[in-house]
Short mmCIF file of C-alpha atoms in Angstrom, two decimals:
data_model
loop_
_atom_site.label_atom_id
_atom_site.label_comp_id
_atom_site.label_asym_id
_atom_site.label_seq_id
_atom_site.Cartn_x
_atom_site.Cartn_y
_atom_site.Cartn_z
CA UNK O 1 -55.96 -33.26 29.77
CA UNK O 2 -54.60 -29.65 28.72
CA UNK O 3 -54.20 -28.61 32.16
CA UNK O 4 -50.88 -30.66 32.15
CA UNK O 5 -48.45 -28.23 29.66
CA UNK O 6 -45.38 -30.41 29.17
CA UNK O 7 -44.82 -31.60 25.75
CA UNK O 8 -44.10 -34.95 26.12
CA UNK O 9 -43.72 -37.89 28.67
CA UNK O 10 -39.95 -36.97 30.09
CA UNK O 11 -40.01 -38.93 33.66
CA UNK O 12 -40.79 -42.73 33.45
CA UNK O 13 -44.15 -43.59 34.82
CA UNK O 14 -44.31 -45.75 37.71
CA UNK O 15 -44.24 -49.54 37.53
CA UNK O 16 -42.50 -49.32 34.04
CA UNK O 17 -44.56 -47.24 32.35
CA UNK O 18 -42.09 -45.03 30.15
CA UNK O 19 -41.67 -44.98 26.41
CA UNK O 20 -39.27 -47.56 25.24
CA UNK O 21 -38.95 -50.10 23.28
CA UNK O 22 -41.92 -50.41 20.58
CA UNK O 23 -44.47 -53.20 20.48
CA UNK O 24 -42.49 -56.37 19.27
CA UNK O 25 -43.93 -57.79 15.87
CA UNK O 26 -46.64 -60.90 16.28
CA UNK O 27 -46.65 -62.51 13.10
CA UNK O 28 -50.60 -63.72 12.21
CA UNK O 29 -51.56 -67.27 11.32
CA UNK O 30 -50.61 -67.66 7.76
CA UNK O 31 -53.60 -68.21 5.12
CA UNK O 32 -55.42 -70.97 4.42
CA UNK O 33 -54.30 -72.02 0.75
CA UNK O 34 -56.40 -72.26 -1.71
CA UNK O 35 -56.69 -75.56 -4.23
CA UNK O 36 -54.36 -74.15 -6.79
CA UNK O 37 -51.56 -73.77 -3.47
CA UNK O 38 -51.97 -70.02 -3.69
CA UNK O 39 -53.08 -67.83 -0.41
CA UNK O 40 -56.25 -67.39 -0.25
CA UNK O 41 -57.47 -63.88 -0.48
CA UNK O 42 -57.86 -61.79 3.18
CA UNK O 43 -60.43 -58.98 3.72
CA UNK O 44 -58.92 -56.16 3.78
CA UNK O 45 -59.48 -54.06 7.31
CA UNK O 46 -61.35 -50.99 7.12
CA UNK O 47 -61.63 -48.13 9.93
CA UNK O 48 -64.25 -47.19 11.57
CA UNK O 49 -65.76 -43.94 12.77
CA UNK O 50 -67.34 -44.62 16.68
CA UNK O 51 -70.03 -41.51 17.91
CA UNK O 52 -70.43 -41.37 21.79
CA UNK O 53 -73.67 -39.13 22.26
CA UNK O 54 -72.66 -37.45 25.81
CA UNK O 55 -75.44 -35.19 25.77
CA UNK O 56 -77.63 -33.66 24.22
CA UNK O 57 -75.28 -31.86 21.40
CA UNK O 58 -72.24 -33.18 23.08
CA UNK O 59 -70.39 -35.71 21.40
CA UNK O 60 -67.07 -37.76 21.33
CA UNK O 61 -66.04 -38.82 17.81
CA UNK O 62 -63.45 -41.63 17.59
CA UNK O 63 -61.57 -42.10 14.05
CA UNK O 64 -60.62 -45.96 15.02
CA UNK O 65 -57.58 -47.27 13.48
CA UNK O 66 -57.96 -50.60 10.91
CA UNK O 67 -57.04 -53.41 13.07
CA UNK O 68 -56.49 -52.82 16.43
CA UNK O 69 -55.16 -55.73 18.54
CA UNK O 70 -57.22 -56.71 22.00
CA UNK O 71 -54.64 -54.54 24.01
CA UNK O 72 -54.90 -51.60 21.84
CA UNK O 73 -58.81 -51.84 21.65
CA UNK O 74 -59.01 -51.83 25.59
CA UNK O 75 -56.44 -48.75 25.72
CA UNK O 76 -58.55 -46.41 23.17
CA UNK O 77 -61.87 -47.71 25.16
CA UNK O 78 -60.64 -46.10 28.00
CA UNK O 79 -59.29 -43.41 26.54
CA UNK O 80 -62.23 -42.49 24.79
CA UNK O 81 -64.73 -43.33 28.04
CA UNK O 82 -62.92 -40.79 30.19
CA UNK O 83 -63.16 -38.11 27.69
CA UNK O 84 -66.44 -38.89 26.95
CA UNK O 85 -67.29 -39.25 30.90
CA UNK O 86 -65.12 -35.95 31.73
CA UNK O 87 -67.54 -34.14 29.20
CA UNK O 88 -70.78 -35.68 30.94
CA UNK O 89 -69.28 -34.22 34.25
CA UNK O 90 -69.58 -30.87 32.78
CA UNK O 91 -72.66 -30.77 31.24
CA UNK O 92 -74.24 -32.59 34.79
CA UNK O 93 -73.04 -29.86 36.14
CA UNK O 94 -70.01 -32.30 38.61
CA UNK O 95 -73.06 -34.77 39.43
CA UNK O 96 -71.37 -37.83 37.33
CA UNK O 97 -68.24 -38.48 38.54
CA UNK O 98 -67.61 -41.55 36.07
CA UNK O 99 -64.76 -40.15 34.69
CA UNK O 100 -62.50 -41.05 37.76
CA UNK O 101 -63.07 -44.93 37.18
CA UNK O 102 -60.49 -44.47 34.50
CA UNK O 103 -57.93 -42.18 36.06
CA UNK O 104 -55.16 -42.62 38.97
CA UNK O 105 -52.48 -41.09 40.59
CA UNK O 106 -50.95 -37.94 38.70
CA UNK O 107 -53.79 -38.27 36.09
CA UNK O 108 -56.72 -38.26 38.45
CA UNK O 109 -55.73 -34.85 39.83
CA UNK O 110 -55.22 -33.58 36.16
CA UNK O 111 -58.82 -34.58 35.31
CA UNK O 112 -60.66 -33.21 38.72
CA UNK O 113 -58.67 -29.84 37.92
CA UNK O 114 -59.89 -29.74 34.15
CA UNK O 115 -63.37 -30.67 34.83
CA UNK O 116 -63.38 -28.22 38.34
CA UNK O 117 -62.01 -25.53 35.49
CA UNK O 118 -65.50 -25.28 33.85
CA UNK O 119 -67.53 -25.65 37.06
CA UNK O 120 -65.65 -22.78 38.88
CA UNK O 121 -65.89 -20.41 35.90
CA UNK O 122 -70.04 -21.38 35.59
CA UNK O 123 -69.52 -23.03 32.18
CA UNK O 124 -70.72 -25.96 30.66
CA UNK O 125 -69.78 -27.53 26.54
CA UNK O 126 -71.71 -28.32 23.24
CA UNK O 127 -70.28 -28.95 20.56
CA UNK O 128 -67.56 -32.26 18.93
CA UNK O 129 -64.99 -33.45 20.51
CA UNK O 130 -62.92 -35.49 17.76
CA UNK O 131 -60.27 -38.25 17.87
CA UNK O 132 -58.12 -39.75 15.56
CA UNK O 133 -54.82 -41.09 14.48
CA UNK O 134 -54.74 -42.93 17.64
CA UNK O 135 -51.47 -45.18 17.97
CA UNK O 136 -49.66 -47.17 20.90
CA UNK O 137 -46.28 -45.89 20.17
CA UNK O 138 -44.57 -48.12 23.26
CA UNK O 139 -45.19 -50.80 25.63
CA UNK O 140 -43.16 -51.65 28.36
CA UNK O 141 -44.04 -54.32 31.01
CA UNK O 142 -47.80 -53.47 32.33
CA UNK O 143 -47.22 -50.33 31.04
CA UNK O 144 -48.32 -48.00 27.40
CA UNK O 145 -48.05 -45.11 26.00
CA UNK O 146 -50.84 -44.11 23.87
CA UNK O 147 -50.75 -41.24 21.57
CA UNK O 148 -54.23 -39.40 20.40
CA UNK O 149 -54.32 -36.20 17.82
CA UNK O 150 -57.34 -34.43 19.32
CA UNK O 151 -59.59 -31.80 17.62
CA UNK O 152 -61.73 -29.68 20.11
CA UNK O 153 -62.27 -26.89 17.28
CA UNK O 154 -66.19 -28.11 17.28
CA UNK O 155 -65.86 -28.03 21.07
CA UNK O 156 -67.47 -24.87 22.74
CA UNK O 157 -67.88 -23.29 25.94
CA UNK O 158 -71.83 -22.01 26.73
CA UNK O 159 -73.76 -20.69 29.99
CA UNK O 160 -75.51 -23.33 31.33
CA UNK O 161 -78.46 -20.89 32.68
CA UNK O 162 -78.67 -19.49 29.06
CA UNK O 163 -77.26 -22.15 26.35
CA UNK O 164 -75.58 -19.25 24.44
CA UNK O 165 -71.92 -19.50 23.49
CA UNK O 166 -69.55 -17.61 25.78
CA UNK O 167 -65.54 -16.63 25.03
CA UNK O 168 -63.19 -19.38 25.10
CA UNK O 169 -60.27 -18.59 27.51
CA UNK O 170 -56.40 -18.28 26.19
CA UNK O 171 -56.04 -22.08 27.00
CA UNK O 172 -58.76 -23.17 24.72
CA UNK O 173 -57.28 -25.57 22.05
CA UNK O 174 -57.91 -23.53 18.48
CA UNK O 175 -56.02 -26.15 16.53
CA UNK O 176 -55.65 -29.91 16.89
CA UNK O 177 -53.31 -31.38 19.60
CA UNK O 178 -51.35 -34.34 19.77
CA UNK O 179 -52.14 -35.75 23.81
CA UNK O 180 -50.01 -38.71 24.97
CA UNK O 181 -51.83 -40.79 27.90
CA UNK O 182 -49.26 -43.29 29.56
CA UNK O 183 -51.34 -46.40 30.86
CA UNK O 184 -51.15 -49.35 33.19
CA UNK O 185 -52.88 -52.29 33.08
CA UNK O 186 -53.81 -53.54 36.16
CA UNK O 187 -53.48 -57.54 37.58
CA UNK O 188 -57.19 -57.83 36.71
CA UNK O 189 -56.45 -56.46 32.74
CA UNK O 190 -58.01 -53.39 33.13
CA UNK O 191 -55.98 -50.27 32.03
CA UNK O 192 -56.34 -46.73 33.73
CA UNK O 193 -54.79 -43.25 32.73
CA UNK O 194 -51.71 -42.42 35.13
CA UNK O 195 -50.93 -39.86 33.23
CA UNK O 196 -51.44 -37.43 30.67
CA UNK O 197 -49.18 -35.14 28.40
CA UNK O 198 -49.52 -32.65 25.86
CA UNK O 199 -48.13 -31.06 22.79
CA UNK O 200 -49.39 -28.27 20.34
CA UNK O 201 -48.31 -26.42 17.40
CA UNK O 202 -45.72 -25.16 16.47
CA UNK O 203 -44.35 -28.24 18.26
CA UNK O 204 -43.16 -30.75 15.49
CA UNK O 205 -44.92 -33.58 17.31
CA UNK O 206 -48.00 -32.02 16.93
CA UNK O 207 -47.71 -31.04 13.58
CA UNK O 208 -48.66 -34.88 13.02
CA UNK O 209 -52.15 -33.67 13.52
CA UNK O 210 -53.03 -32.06 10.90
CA UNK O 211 -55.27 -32.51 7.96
#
């Protein structure tokens, strides 16, 4: 969420859910071999591009990585669900309130304040939302960071009444951002957003993000 303007995660979340130490290495089960004792050839892993229709024009885009483990895949899920949801708030005008199911704590109040943003002002969105080079870049205990770059460009505010486009305010993002969302997974598996950092150009994380 952009109402949040630190530039990175600089306090360690609760429960152990700071940056740290990266991922340790899983090695895969080794290939079958083939009758001449060679490996046998794998299939190499492709991305994949994921639409979420929010609305009609409203979208979520999600650039998937090539072969993201079960952890990973559950992280950018929920990533990509409150974003998506957070959206659908807007355009409903604050009737759905899904995109809390994936939020707590420090995060939570982030997301009512963002989506509250548009309602206040009497906006609502159309446009692309777009996600991609998403990466866990560290896990500690129950805990993840997960780094998005995110392209709003395609994103655009519009009166609700009317449908037309209206200005976008100093804080609208007119270049792609890198936003970090530090997760915990709960004692059931599921993972929520605790919290939710931010950096954008001419910061030298973000400049990661572009194409």
């Amino acid at each position: 969420m952009r109402a949040v303007t630190a530039l990175a995660l600089t306090v360690a979340l609760l429960a152990g859910c700071a940056p740290s130490a990266t991922r340790p290495f899983t090695p895969a089960d080794l290939p079958a071999e083939t009758s001449s004792g060679e490996p046998a050839p794998q299939a190499e892993a492709t991305p994949r591009v994921e639409t979420v229709r929010v609305a009609p024009g409203v979208r979520v885009v999600v650039e998937w990585p090539a072969a993201p483990d079960a952890d990973t895949t559950a992280m950018i899920e929920v990533f990509r669900d409150h974003f998506a949801d957070s959206l659908r708030a807007v355009v409903s005008g604050g009737r759905d309130t899904g995109y809390l199911r994936t939020v707590q704590d420090e995060a939570g109040r982030d997301a009512y304040s963002w989506v509250r943003g548009f309602l206040d002002a009497g906006r609502s969105v159309r446009g692309t939302m777009r996600f991609y080079a998403l990466n866990v870049s560290s896990v500690t205990g129950p805990g993840a960071q997960l780094d998005v770059c995110v392209d709003q460009t395609r994103l655009r505010p519009v009166d609700p009444a009317t449908g037309e486009e209206v200005p976008r305010r100093s804080w609208w993002a007119r270049e792609p951002y890198l936003q970090t969302a530090g997760m915990r997974r709960a004692d059931d598996g599921t993972w929520r957003i605790k919290v939710f950092r931010h950096a954008q150009l001419p910061s030298e994380r973000a400049k990661g993000c572009l194409r």
